[in-house]
């Protein structure tokens, strides 16, 4: 424990040795900020600070676990276990589990993820009989989220004519009523969404001086990772908790602030000195990740931003290769360029697929790259798709478990009351909703309120509803005496979910069964983890909380495949070789983000993040034309390309200018091209091309840019008409005219 400081450079030591008072660490990309945070915690403990008095807030569970692991290795597991360390949402959920009654919530509240919130909103829209084209559940949810994170309650909304007018102009004049109903339904169902975990924590600290004092006294030292990504709500909570001792350490990089769309406020990091005038500022400017060319190129880009903190990132790493700048005719050609380049680098340098990452602005851009990689049999994985916990069959099991834990959970009940089918249709459910409102009880409680003498439900329907109610209550009794795995296994067995899918007999159904099995494996892993923890909690409640706070960004990139992902998804990751594709105006920067300087600067920061993911090689690519909505459109190179110092760039298409043309000139060029009289080419008029592959041998392994890897099975013809029959792995048999073939022999 005594020699840990030897692992730090002089820049890193200063914030680690700083004990009392506020401080900000401006940590450039690849500068070792995690190490600084980790060692600062270790040093505080070494200086006599009780681990119970330390709070460390991160944005991903992965980051928290990594830090805890490092601290355990330097100190001990028993010490690291006592530190309050985790994501904002997990830590605040932990606080609310203890203190929720102070703000009118039970301690067993359910946490809704984005999907659950959207589902509830969708039901409200349907009940209000509103136009789904104007009232999209996702749009409504995002707006509610924005309002909550800015502390605009339902009451505040209705008292703000400007907000009401915005929604009227968007043909959503009923938004306020939806917002009101959503909040009422969540409260009635004992539910908090992700935004509520922040909102209600703020409410708790504001309404209860006792709770505020309790946690101020507890958290004498507070550390916040990725401070540039905090929103207004997170800022207020941290400020409230730190006000008593002001031992607040924040770490971040303003150049990597890229989440304004989900509420992140760059002003939090830019104005830290104003918020804490007595604070110390430390800078981590040495990059340990990338080559000099990549670091200096990224610097030349980000220097075009005005809203930034003063810092100069540098590295002692090798100079490395210049950044490659590629121009393709189309997005399909761009995909082929990326795939063939990966193929060449793999074979030339004996690299693994996992050495490569392809990054893009929008997820839809993966298609052309995926197609090209499949054709040449290169394994890849797309990150950012549907997470395991969002798959239907997994959501079904979790809905049963959540209803067992919280009988008021309306959305969970709606999901599984007739799944697997038990004869309780939508009409019956609609009647339950009416009864629930009339009696002012939850949907589950409304089953007990049914009057057998009423004509509202027939006797068979009542029997089915009571059977369902008794099933859930029996599960609840069982869960109170057994752990999460035992309860989950019982639910899966008695609901006959597996039997339902097995009877279907399709491949998809078999996959669903496997996912249910994997879910149970996950619950079992949770039990094992809790056994390793002193006074661990193996209850269903604790498991559901952990699952609810699970984030897709916590996935480690362990795959031995080429990684394809959006730049937002790539934040915090690194790869030896990185391709950034689609660098065109209106795509990157996005057409949705060019209306203000602030928006452009965030897009530039996003590009900076993309560039700094690369350790050894960086390839930037854009197209002259792109297929959109059934039309081929001309594309301009991204303005960001011209902002990179040309000293660090190798333009592989240097015969063409990257200066943007006027639209009219582009149109004129295309028109002239299309007006040419194109004639069939006479093969005899073409001078003979010397091609070393004319003497290609049988069984030779070859590579074709479009068709991929293949084996020569036959050779026929004479002279200029010599052709080879090649069996390509991905494309099957093709006859290739060798005179014009762009083949490469694979040794």
GROMACS .gro file of C-alpha atoms in nm, residues 212-676:
model
  465
  212UNK     CA    1  -2.982   1.618   0.432
  213UNK     CA    2  -2.780   1.650   0.755
  214UNK     CA    3  -2.753   1.270   0.783
  215UNK     CA    4  -2.596   1.226   0.440
  216UNK     CA    5  -2.383   1.542   0.464
  217UNK     CA    6  -2.230   1.403   0.783
  218UNK     CA    7  -2.187   1.063   0.626
  219UNK     CA    8  -2.023   1.171   0.299
  220UNK     CA    9  -1.728   1.378   0.417
  221UNK     CA   10  -1.539   1.321   0.090
  222UNK     CA   11  -1.719   1.312  -0.245
  223UNK     CA   12  -1.568   1.220  -0.584
  224UNK     CA   13  -1.747   1.254  -0.918
  225UNK     CA   14  -1.628   1.092  -1.241
  226UNK     CA   15  -1.714   1.228  -1.590
  227UNK     CA   16  -1.833   1.555  -1.440
  228UNK     CA   17  -1.887   1.704  -1.786
  229UNK     CA   18  -2.178   1.461  -1.832
  230UNK     CA   19  -2.374   1.571  -1.523
  231UNK     CA   20  -2.712   1.739  -1.563
  232UNK     CA   21  -2.866   2.015  -1.353
  233UNK     CA   22  -3.037   1.769  -1.119
  234UNK     CA   23  -2.713   1.578  -1.051
  235UNK     CA   24  -2.529   1.905  -0.996
  236UNK     CA   25  -2.780   2.014  -0.729
  237UNK     CA   26  -2.763   1.683  -0.542
  238UNK     CA   27  -2.383   1.680  -0.537
  239UNK     CA   28  -2.375   2.046  -0.429
  240UNK     CA   29  -2.624   1.980  -0.146
  241UNK     CA   30  -2.431   1.678  -0.017
  242UNK     CA   31  -2.095   1.857  -0.037
  243UNK     CA   32  -2.207   2.190   0.116
  244UNK     CA   33  -2.114   2.096   0.472
  245UNK     CA   34  -1.752   1.981   0.424
  246UNK     CA   35  -1.681   2.097   0.064
  247UNK     CA   36  -1.437   1.810   0.015
  248UNK     CA   37  -1.554   1.766  -0.341
  249UNK     CA   38  -1.332   1.627  -0.617
  250UNK     CA   39  -1.466   1.628  -0.974
  251UNK     CA   40  -1.287   1.475  -1.271
  252UNK     CA   41  -1.378   1.529  -1.633
  253UNK     CA   42  -1.292   1.659  -1.977
  254UNK     CA   43  -1.495   1.941  -2.126
  255UNK     CA   44  -1.375   1.828  -2.472
  256UNK     CA   45  -1.568   1.504  -2.425
  257UNK     CA   46  -1.903   1.655  -2.325
  258UNK     CA   47  -2.136   1.487  -2.577
  259UNK     CA   48  -2.461   1.412  -2.397
  260UNK     CA   49  -2.660   1.736  -2.405
  261UNK     CA   50  -2.943   1.544  -2.577
  262UNK     CA   51  -3.003   1.360  -2.251
  263UNK     CA   52  -2.966   1.665  -2.030
  264UNK     CA   53  -2.590   1.692  -1.967
  265UNK     CA   54  -2.488   2.051  -1.897
  266UNK     CA   55  -2.132   2.146  -1.996
  267UNK     CA   56  -2.164   2.459  -1.782
  268UNK     CA   57  -2.126   2.239  -1.471
  269UNK     CA   58  -1.759   2.175  -1.553
  270UNK     CA   59  -1.690   2.509  -1.725
  271UNK     CA   60  -1.820   2.703  -1.423
  272UNK     CA   61  -1.683   2.484  -1.144
  273UNK     CA   62  -1.441   2.759  -1.040
  274UNK     CA   63  -1.733   3.002  -1.009
  275UNK     CA   64  -1.933   2.756  -0.800
  276UNK     CA   65  -1.631   2.687  -0.576
  277UNK     CA   66  -1.406   2.998  -0.578
  278UNK     CA   67  -1.157   2.838  -0.335
  279UNK     CA   68  -1.113   2.527  -0.547
  280UNK     CA   69  -0.783   2.405  -0.691
  281UNK     CA   70  -0.749   2.312  -1.059
  282UNK     CA   71  -0.525   2.027  -1.175
  283UNK     CA   72  -0.465   1.921  -1.534
  284UNK     CA   73  -0.381   1.577  -1.670
  285UNK     CA   74  -0.242   1.659  -2.013
  286UNK     CA   75  -0.025   1.357  -2.094
  287UNK     CA   76  -0.198   1.105  -2.319
  288UNK     CA   77  -0.088   0.742  -2.269
  289UNK     CA   78  -0.319   0.596  -2.534
  290UNK     CA   79  -0.252   0.735  -2.881
  291UNK     CA   80   0.036   0.817  -3.114
  292UNK     CA   81   0.167   1.173  -3.151
  293UNK     CA   82  -0.002   1.216  -3.490
  294UNK     CA   83  -0.343   1.121  -3.352
  295UNK     CA   84  -0.309   1.338  -3.040
  296UNK     CA   85  -0.190   1.645  -3.231
  297UNK     CA   86  -0.453   1.602  -3.502
  298UNK     CA   87  -0.726   1.581  -3.236
  299UNK     CA   88  -0.584   1.894  -3.069
  300UNK     CA   89  -0.594   2.086  -3.398
  301UNK     CA   90  -0.962   1.994  -3.435
  302UNK     CA   91  -1.084   2.079  -3.085
  303UNK     CA   92  -0.898   2.411  -3.084
  304UNK     CA   93  -1.175   2.541  -3.312
  305UNK     CA   94  -1.413   2.532  -3.014
  306UNK     CA   95  -1.460   2.856  -2.819
  307UNK     CA   96  -1.638   2.711  -2.513
  308UNK     CA   97  -1.354   2.511  -2.357
  309UNK     CA   98  -1.108   2.500  -2.072
  310UNK     CA   99  -0.743   2.577  -2.141
  311UNK     CA  100  -0.530   2.264  -2.182
  312UNK     CA  101  -0.283   2.112  -2.429
  313UNK     CA  102  -0.279   1.734  -2.460
  314UNK     CA  103   0.061   1.578  -2.542
  315UNK     CA  104   0.219   1.234  -2.550
  316UNK     CA  105   0.556   1.063  -2.529
  317UNK     CA  106   0.430   0.780  -2.752
  318UNK     CA  107   0.575   0.718  -3.097
  319UNK     CA  108   0.489   0.951  -3.385
  320UNK     CA  109   0.294   0.674  -3.560
  321UNK     CA  110   0.129   0.675  -3.900
  322UNK     CA  111  -0.047   0.976  -4.039
  323UNK     CA  112  -0.425   0.971  -4.029
  324UNK     CA  113  -0.566   0.821  -4.348
  325UNK     CA  114  -0.834   1.024  -4.524
  326UNK     CA  115  -1.043   0.825  -4.769
  327UNK     CA  116  -1.303   0.942  -5.017
  328UNK     CA  117  -1.547   0.689  -5.164
  329UNK     CA  118  -1.798   0.733  -5.442
  330UNK     CA  119  -2.086   0.584  -5.242
  331UNK     CA  120  -2.169   0.441  -4.900
  332UNK     CA  121  -2.148   0.087  -5.046
  333UNK     CA  122  -1.801   0.160  -5.178
  334UNK     CA  123  -1.710   0.306  -4.837
  335UNK     CA  124  -1.817  -0.019  -4.673
  336UNK     CA  125  -1.605  -0.220  -4.918
  337UNK     CA  126  -1.307   0.006  -4.856
  338UNK     CA  127  -1.333  -0.043  -4.479
  339UNK     CA  128  -1.375  -0.420  -4.504
  340UNK     CA  129  -1.090  -0.468  -4.755
  341UNK     CA  130  -0.861  -0.245  -4.545
  342UNK     CA  131  -0.938  -0.452  -4.235
  343UNK     CA  132  -0.867  -0.768  -4.436
  344UNK     CA  133  -0.529  -0.637  -4.555
  345UNK     CA  134  -0.416  -0.512  -4.214
  346UNK     CA  135  -0.524  -0.839  -4.051
  347UNK     CA  136  -0.320  -1.047  -4.292
  348UNK     CA  137  -0.020  -0.816  -4.316
  349UNK     CA  138   0.023  -0.771  -3.941
  350UNK     CA  139  -0.145  -1.088  -3.806
  351UNK     CA  140  -0.404  -0.887  -3.614
  352UNK     CA  141  -0.719  -1.009  -3.440
  353UNK     CA  142  -1.065  -0.888  -3.540
  354UNK     CA  143  -1.096  -0.727  -3.197
  355UNK     CA  144  -0.819  -0.483  -3.292
  356UNK     CA  145  -1.064  -0.296  -3.519
  357UNK     CA  146  -1.358  -0.066  -3.450
  358UNK     CA  147  -1.584   0.112  -3.697
  359UNK     CA  148  -1.755   0.422  -3.555
  360UNK     CA  149  -2.042   0.621  -3.701
  361UNK     CA  150  -2.274   0.912  -3.614
  362UNK     CA  151  -2.600   0.715  -3.647
  363UNK     CA  152  -2.672   0.344  -3.603
  364UNK     CA  153  -2.828   0.317  -3.950
  365UNK     CA  154  -2.481   0.369  -4.103
  366UNK     CA  155  -2.370   0.023  -3.996
  367UNK     CA  156  -2.559  -0.143  -4.280
  368UNK     CA  157  -2.308  -0.087  -4.565
  369UNK     CA  158  -2.015  -0.188  -4.344
  370UNK     CA  159  -2.200  -0.497  -4.221
  371UNK     CA  160  -2.280  -0.605  -4.577
  372UNK     CA  161  -1.918  -0.567  -4.684
  373UNK     CA  162  -1.777  -0.752  -4.381
  374UNK     CA  163  -2.022  -1.042  -4.429
  375UNK     CA  164  -1.920  -1.082  -4.794
  376UNK     CA  165  -1.558  -1.141  -4.703
  377UNK     CA  166  -1.634  -1.353  -4.394
  378UNK     CA  167  -1.504  -1.116  -4.127
  379UNK     CA  168  -1.682  -1.162  -3.795
  380UNK     CA  169  -1.825  -0.847  -3.644
  381UNK     CA  170  -2.054  -0.739  -3.362
  382UNK     CA  171  -2.285  -0.439  -3.359
  383UNK     CA  172  -2.308  -0.273  -3.018
  384UNK     CA  173  -2.602  -0.065  -2.911
  385UNK     CA  174  -2.878  -0.290  -3.040
  386UNK     CA  175  -3.148  -0.450  -2.828
  387UNK     CA  176  -3.005  -0.536  -2.489
  388UNK     CA  177  -3.060  -0.872  -2.327
  389UNK     CA  178  -3.292  -0.723  -2.065
  390UNK     CA  179  -3.510  -0.563  -2.334
  391UNK     CA  180  -3.593  -0.891  -2.509
  392UNK     CA  181  -3.960  -0.984  -2.491
  393UNK     CA  182  -3.931  -1.314  -2.305
  394UNK     CA  183  -3.690  -1.162  -2.052
  395UNK     CA  184  -3.922  -0.866  -1.997
  396UNK     CA  185  -4.208  -1.114  -1.944
  397UNK     CA  186  -4.032  -1.299  -1.662
  398UNK     CA  187  -3.918  -0.972  -1.504
  399UNK     CA  188  -4.276  -0.840  -1.520
  400UNK     CA  189  -4.393  -1.138  -1.309
  401UNK     CA  190  -4.112  -1.076  -1.059
  402UNK     CA  191  -4.184  -0.703  -1.038
  403UNK     CA  192  -4.556  -0.759  -0.982
  404UNK     CA  193  -4.474  -1.006  -0.703
  405UNK     CA  194  -4.257  -0.742  -0.538
  406UNK     CA  195  -4.497  -0.453  -0.599
  407UNK     CA  196  -4.864  -0.547  -0.649
  408UNK     CA  197  -4.939  -0.190  -0.757
  409UNK     CA  198  -4.713  -0.213  -1.064
  410UNK     CA  199  -4.970  -0.148  -1.336
  411UNK     CA  200  -4.750  -0.195  -1.642
  412UNK     CA  201  -4.615  -0.529  -1.524
  413UNK     CA  202  -4.972  -0.651  -1.462
  414UNK     CA  203  -5.085  -0.537  -1.806
  415UNK     CA  204  -4.796  -0.725  -1.962
  416UNK     CA  205  -4.851  -1.067  -1.805
  417UNK     CA  206  -5.216  -1.089  -1.701
  418UNK     CA  207  -5.282  -1.288  -2.019
  419UNK     CA  208  -4.937  -1.428  -2.094
  420UNK     CA  209  -4.910  -1.714  -2.135
  421UNK     CA  210  -5.273  -1.697  -2.257
  422UNK     CA  211  -5.524  -1.763  -1.978
  423UNK     CA  212  -5.843  -1.624  -2.140
  424UNK     CA  213  -5.820  -1.271  -2.003
  425UNK     CA  214  -5.856  -1.050  -2.308
  426UNK     CA  215  -5.818  -0.678  -2.372
  427UNK     CA  216  -6.188  -0.615  -2.314
  428UNK     CA  217  -6.162  -0.758  -1.964
  429UNK     CA  218  -5.850  -0.552  -1.897
  430UNK     CA  219  -6.024  -0.234  -2.016
  431UNK     CA  220  -6.309  -0.307  -1.772
  432UNK     CA  221  -6.055  -0.353  -1.491
  433UNK     CA  222  -5.905  -0.014  -1.574
  434UNK     CA  223  -6.251   0.147  -1.545
  435UNK     CA  224  -6.317  -0.034  -1.214
  436UNK     CA  225  -5.973   0.071  -1.087
  437UNK     CA  226  -6.050   0.436  -1.156
  438UNK     CA  227  -6.400   0.416  -1.010
  439UNK     CA  228  -6.277   0.254  -0.688
  440UNK     CA  229  -5.948   0.453  -0.682
  441UNK     CA  230  -5.743   0.138  -0.635
  442UNK     CA  231  -5.462  -0.032  -0.827
  443UNK     CA  232  -5.539  -0.267  -1.116
  444UNK     CA  233  -5.444  -0.567  -0.904
  445UNK     CA  234  -5.665  -0.453  -0.615
  446UNK     CA  235  -5.954  -0.396  -0.854
  447UNK     CA  236  -5.979  -0.776  -0.905
  448UNK     CA  237  -6.087  -0.808  -0.540
  449UNK     CA  238  -6.338  -0.527  -0.591
  450UNK     CA  239  -6.539  -0.712  -0.857
  451UNK     CA  240  -6.906  -0.745  -0.770
  452UNK     CA  241  -7.020  -1.098  -0.862
  453UNK     CA  242  -7.372  -0.969  -0.900
  454UNK     CA  243  -7.266  -0.708  -1.151
  455UNK     CA  244  -7.309  -0.767  -1.523
  456UNK     CA  245  -6.968  -0.612  -1.585
  457UNK     CA  246  -6.791  -0.953  -1.574
  458UNK     CA  247  -6.930  -1.301  -1.631
  459UNK     CA  248  -6.860  -1.583  -1.386
  460UNK     CA  249  -6.596  -1.752  -1.604
  461UNK     CA  250  -6.401  -1.428  -1.640
  462UNK     CA  251  -6.418  -1.366  -1.265
  463UNK     CA  252  -6.283  -1.715  -1.201
  464UNK     CA  253  -5.989  -1.658  -1.440
  465UNK     CA  254  -5.908  -1.323  -1.276
  466UNK     CA  255  -5.919  -1.472  -0.926
  467UNK     CA  256  -5.696  -1.762  -1.035
  468UNK     CA  257  -5.445  -1.508  -1.166
  469UNK     CA  258  -5.466  -1.305  -0.843
  470UNK     CA  259  -5.413  -1.615  -0.627
  471UNK     CA  260  -5.119  -1.726  -0.842
  472UNK     CA  261  -4.942  -1.391  -0.790
  473UNK     CA  262  -5.020  -1.386  -0.417
  474UNK     CA  263  -4.881  -1.740  -0.377
  475UNK     CA  264  -4.562  -1.626  -0.550
  476UNK     CA  265  -4.542  -1.328  -0.315
  477UNK     CA  266  -4.571  -1.549  -0.005
  478UNK     CA  267  -4.304  -1.780  -0.146
  479UNK     CA  268  -4.065  -1.492  -0.227
  480UNK     CA  269  -4.084  -1.362   0.132
  481UNK     CA  270  -3.926  -1.686   0.253
  482UNK     CA  271  -3.693  -1.768  -0.036
  483UNK     CA  272  -3.417  -1.601  -0.236
  484UNK     CA  273  -3.441  -1.440  -0.581
  485UNK     CA  274  -3.326  -1.751  -0.770
  486UNK     CA  275  -3.570  -1.986  -0.599
  487UNK     CA  276  -3.857  -1.743  -0.660
  488UNK     CA  277  -3.762  -1.688  -1.027
  489UNK     CA  278  -3.736  -2.062  -1.090
  490UNK     CA  279  -4.078  -2.120  -0.936
  491UNK     CA  280  -4.234  -1.846  -1.149
  492UNK     CA  281  -4.087  -1.982  -1.473
  493UNK     CA  282  -4.201  -2.335  -1.383
  494UNK     CA  283  -4.556  -2.261  -1.263
  495UNK     CA  284  -4.645  -2.007  -1.532
  496UNK     CA  285  -4.537  -2.263  -1.795
  497UNK     CA  286  -4.359  -1.995  -1.999
  498UNK     CA  287  -4.105  -2.246  -2.129
  499UNK     CA  288  -4.379  -2.493  -2.225
  500UNK     CA  289  -4.555  -2.216  -2.418
  501UNK     CA  290  -4.249  -2.147  -2.631
  502UNK     CA  291  -4.155  -2.514  -2.664
  503UNK     CA  292  -4.499  -2.592  -2.811
  504UNK     CA  293  -4.441  -2.326  -3.075
  505UNK     CA  294  -4.147  -2.529  -3.201
  506UNK     CA  295  -3.984  -2.251  -3.407
  507UNK     CA  296  -3.616  -2.158  -3.398
  508UNK     CA  297  -3.714  -1.818  -3.257
  509UNK     CA  298  -3.900  -1.990  -2.975
  510UNK     CA  299  -3.598  -2.204  -2.895
  511UNK     CA  300  -3.389  -1.888  -2.875
  512UNK     CA  301  -3.646  -1.741  -2.636
  513UNK     CA  302  -3.620  -2.048  -2.413
  514UNK     CA  303  -3.242  -2.010  -2.412
  515UNK     CA  304  -3.281  -1.646  -2.308
  516UNK     CA  305  -3.510  -1.743  -2.019
  517UNK     CA  306  -3.252  -2.001  -1.912
  518UNK     CA  307  -2.980  -1.736  -1.935
  519UNK     CA  308  -3.190  -1.501  -1.722
  520UNK     CA  309  -3.212  -1.769  -1.450
  521UNK     CA  310  -2.835  -1.816  -1.481
  522UNK     CA  311  -2.801  -1.443  -1.422
  523UNK     CA  312  -3.018  -1.460  -1.111
  524UNK     CA  313  -2.803  -1.748  -0.986
  525UNK     CA  314  -2.488  -1.541  -1.049
  526UNK     CA  315  -2.647  -1.261  -0.846
  527UNK     CA  316  -2.703  -1.504  -0.557
  528UNK     CA  317  -2.339  -1.619  -0.575
  529UNK     CA  318  -2.220  -1.257  -0.568
  530UNK     CA  319  -2.433  -1.182  -0.263
  531UNK     CA  320  -2.289  -1.486  -0.084
  532UNK     CA  321  -1.943  -1.334  -0.125
  533UNK     CA  322  -2.057  -1.007   0.031
  534UNK     CA  323  -2.073  -0.966   0.405
  535UNK     CA  324  -2.441  -0.937   0.500
  536UNK     CA  325  -2.531  -0.964   0.131
  537UNK     CA  326  -2.893  -0.932   0.025
  538UNK     CA  327  -3.016  -1.219  -0.194
  539UNK     CA  328  -3.378  -1.106  -0.198
  540UNK     CA  329  -3.593  -1.057  -0.504
  541UNK     CA  330  -3.615  -0.686  -0.423
  542UNK     CA  331  -3.237  -0.641  -0.436
  543UNK     CA  332  -3.209  -0.838  -0.760
  544UNK     CA  333  -3.480  -0.630  -0.931
  545UNK     CA  334  -3.308  -0.310  -0.826
  546UNK     CA  335  -2.979  -0.428  -0.974
  547UNK     CA  336  -3.147  -0.528  -1.301
  548UNK     CA  337  -3.338  -0.201  -1.326
  549UNK     CA  338  -3.016  -0.006  -1.299
  550UNK     CA  339  -2.834  -0.219  -1.552
  551UNK     CA  340  -2.701  -0.017  -1.844
  552UNK     CA  341  -2.608  -0.132  -2.193
  553UNK     CA  342  -2.299   0.085  -2.168
  554UNK     CA  343  -2.175  -0.147  -1.892
  555UNK     CA  344  -2.108  -0.417  -2.146
  556UNK     CA  345  -1.742  -0.490  -2.179
  557UNK     CA  346  -1.611  -0.534  -2.529
  558UNK     CA  347  -1.482  -0.887  -2.486
  559UNK     CA  348  -1.576  -1.007  -2.830
  560UNK     CA  349  -1.309  -1.136  -3.070
  561UNK     CA  350  -1.494  -0.960  -3.349
  562UNK     CA  351  -1.472  -0.628  -3.529
  563UNK     CA  352  -1.669  -0.376  -3.320
  564UNK     CA  353  -1.931  -0.160  -3.490
  565UNK     CA  354  -2.090   0.114  -3.280
  566UNK     CA  355  -2.203   0.473  -3.262
  567UNK     CA  356  -1.951   0.725  -3.133
  568UNK     CA  357  -2.167   0.785  -2.826
  569UNK     CA  358  -2.143   0.414  -2.749
  570UNK     CA  359  -1.763   0.420  -2.795
  571UNK     CA  360  -1.704   0.680  -2.525
  572UNK     CA  361  -1.457   0.546  -2.268
  573UNK     CA  362  -1.332   0.267  -2.498
  574UNK     CA  363  -1.012   0.233  -2.700
  575UNK     CA  364  -0.899   0.024  -2.997
  576UNK     CA  365  -0.569  -0.018  -3.185
  577UNK     CA  366  -0.730   0.071  -3.520
  578UNK     CA  367  -1.036   0.292  -3.562
  579UNK     CA  368  -1.241   0.382  -3.871
  580UNK     CA  369  -1.475   0.682  -3.857
  581UNK     CA  370  -1.717   0.669  -4.151
  582UNK     CA  371  -1.980   0.901  -4.296
  583UNK     CA  372  -1.792   1.227  -4.239
  584UNK     CA  373  -2.024   1.441  -4.447
  585UNK     CA  374  -2.216   1.761  -4.393
  586UNK     CA  375  -2.568   1.705  -4.253
  587UNK     CA  376  -2.461   1.361  -4.136
  588UNK     CA  377  -2.163   1.456  -3.924
  589UNK     CA  378  -2.223   1.726  -3.810
  590UNK     CA  379  -2.585   1.616  -3.797
  591UNK     CA  380  -2.842   1.827  -3.978
  592UNK     CA  381  -3.026   1.840  -3.643
  593UNK     CA  382  -2.727   2.001  -3.471
  594UNK     CA  383  -2.615   2.290  -3.689
  595UNK     CA  384  -2.853   2.561  -3.570
  596UNK     CA  385  -2.625   2.720  -3.313
  597UNK     CA  386  -2.261   2.749  -3.222
  598UNK     CA  387  -2.325   2.539  -2.909
  599UNK     CA  388  -2.465   2.254  -3.117
  600UNK     CA  389  -2.178   2.265  -3.367
  601UNK     CA  390  -1.927   2.264  -3.082
  602UNK     CA  391  -2.085   1.954  -2.932
  603UNK     CA  392  -2.069   1.780  -3.271
  604UNK     CA  393  -1.701   1.876  -3.288
  605UNK     CA  394  -1.647   1.732  -2.940
  606UNK     CA  395  -1.815   1.414  -3.059
  607UNK     CA  396  -1.569   1.391  -3.349
  608UNK     CA  397  -1.286   1.455  -3.101
  609UNK     CA  398  -1.408   1.159  -2.893
  610UNK     CA  399  -1.412   0.942  -3.206
  611UNK     CA  400  -1.055   1.037  -3.301
  612UNK     CA  401  -0.918   0.978  -2.951
  613UNK     CA  402  -1.050   0.619  -2.935
  614UNK     CA  403  -0.764   0.517  -3.167
  615UNK     CA  404  -0.434   0.397  -3.024
  616UNK     CA  405  -0.225   0.327  -3.335
  617UNK     CA  406  -0.413   0.391  -3.660
  618UNK     CA  407  -0.700   0.625  -3.745
  619UNK     CA  408  -0.887   0.614  -4.077
  620UNK     CA  409  -1.143   0.883  -4.164
  621UNK     CA  410  -1.384   0.831  -4.451
  622UNK     CA  411  -1.658   1.012  -4.642
  623UNK     CA  412  -1.862   0.966  -4.958
  624UNK     CA  413  -1.933   1.176  -5.264
  625UNK     CA  414  -2.284   1.035  -5.292
  626UNK     CA  415  -2.519   0.862  -5.051
  627UNK     CA  416  -2.845   0.674  -5.103
  628UNK     CA  417  -3.124   0.831  -4.896
  629UNK     CA  418  -3.497   0.759  -4.908
  630UNK     CA  419  -3.476   0.610  -5.256
  631UNK     CA  420  -3.264   0.889  -5.404
  632UNK     CA  421  -2.895   0.937  -5.470
  633UNK     CA  422  -2.781   1.269  -5.326
  634UNK     CA  423  -2.454   1.458  -5.354
  635UNK     CA  424  -2.258   1.485  -5.028
  636UNK     CA  425  -2.015   1.748  -4.909
  637UNK     CA  426  -1.719   1.650  -4.692
  638UNK     CA  427  -1.767   1.737  -4.327
  639UNK     CA  428  -1.644   2.081  -4.227
  640UNK     CA  429  -1.448   1.908  -3.950
  641UNK     CA  430  -1.212   1.745  -4.201
  642UNK     CA  431  -1.082   2.084  -4.312
  643UNK     CA  432  -1.021   2.177  -3.947
  644UNK     CA  433  -0.759   1.906  -3.892
  645UNK     CA  434  -0.402   2.021  -3.951
  646UNK     CA  435  -0.295   1.872  -4.286
  647UNK     CA  436   0.051   1.789  -4.143
  648UNK     CA  437  -0.108   1.490  -3.970
  649UNK     CA  438  -0.312   1.362  -4.266
  650UNK     CA  439  -0.239   1.128  -4.554
  651UNK     CA  440  -0.499   1.194  -4.820
  652UNK     CA  441  -0.513   0.871  -5.019
  653UNK     CA  442  -0.736   1.042  -5.276
  654UNK     CA  443  -0.511   1.347  -5.316
  655UNK     CA  444  -0.596   1.381  -5.683
  656UNK     CA  445  -0.925   1.531  -5.573
  657UNK     CA  446  -0.987   1.846  -5.378
  658UNK     CA  447  -1.163   1.838  -5.041
  659UNK     CA  448  -1.278   2.196  -5.076
  660UNK     CA  449  -1.657   2.201  -5.065
  661UNK     CA  450  -1.830   2.290  -5.387
  662UNK     CA  451  -2.139   2.501  -5.423
  663UNK     CA  452  -2.459   2.305  -5.470
  664UNK     CA  453  -2.520   2.450  -5.817
  665UNK     CA  454  -2.175   2.341  -5.930
  666UNK     CA  455  -2.242   1.990  -5.804
  667UNK     CA  456  -2.570   1.973  -5.990
  668UNK     CA  457  -2.402   2.097  -6.308
  669UNK     CA  458  -2.131   1.833  -6.279
  670UNK     CA  459  -2.385   1.554  -6.241
  671UNK     CA  460  -2.593   1.686  -6.529
  672UNK     CA  461  -2.297   1.696  -6.762
  673UNK     CA  462  -2.199   1.344  -6.664
  674UNK     CA  463  -2.547   1.206  -6.727
  675UNK     CA  464  -2.573   1.374  -7.069
  676UNK     CA  465  -2.276   1.190  -7.216
   0.00000   0.00000   0.00000
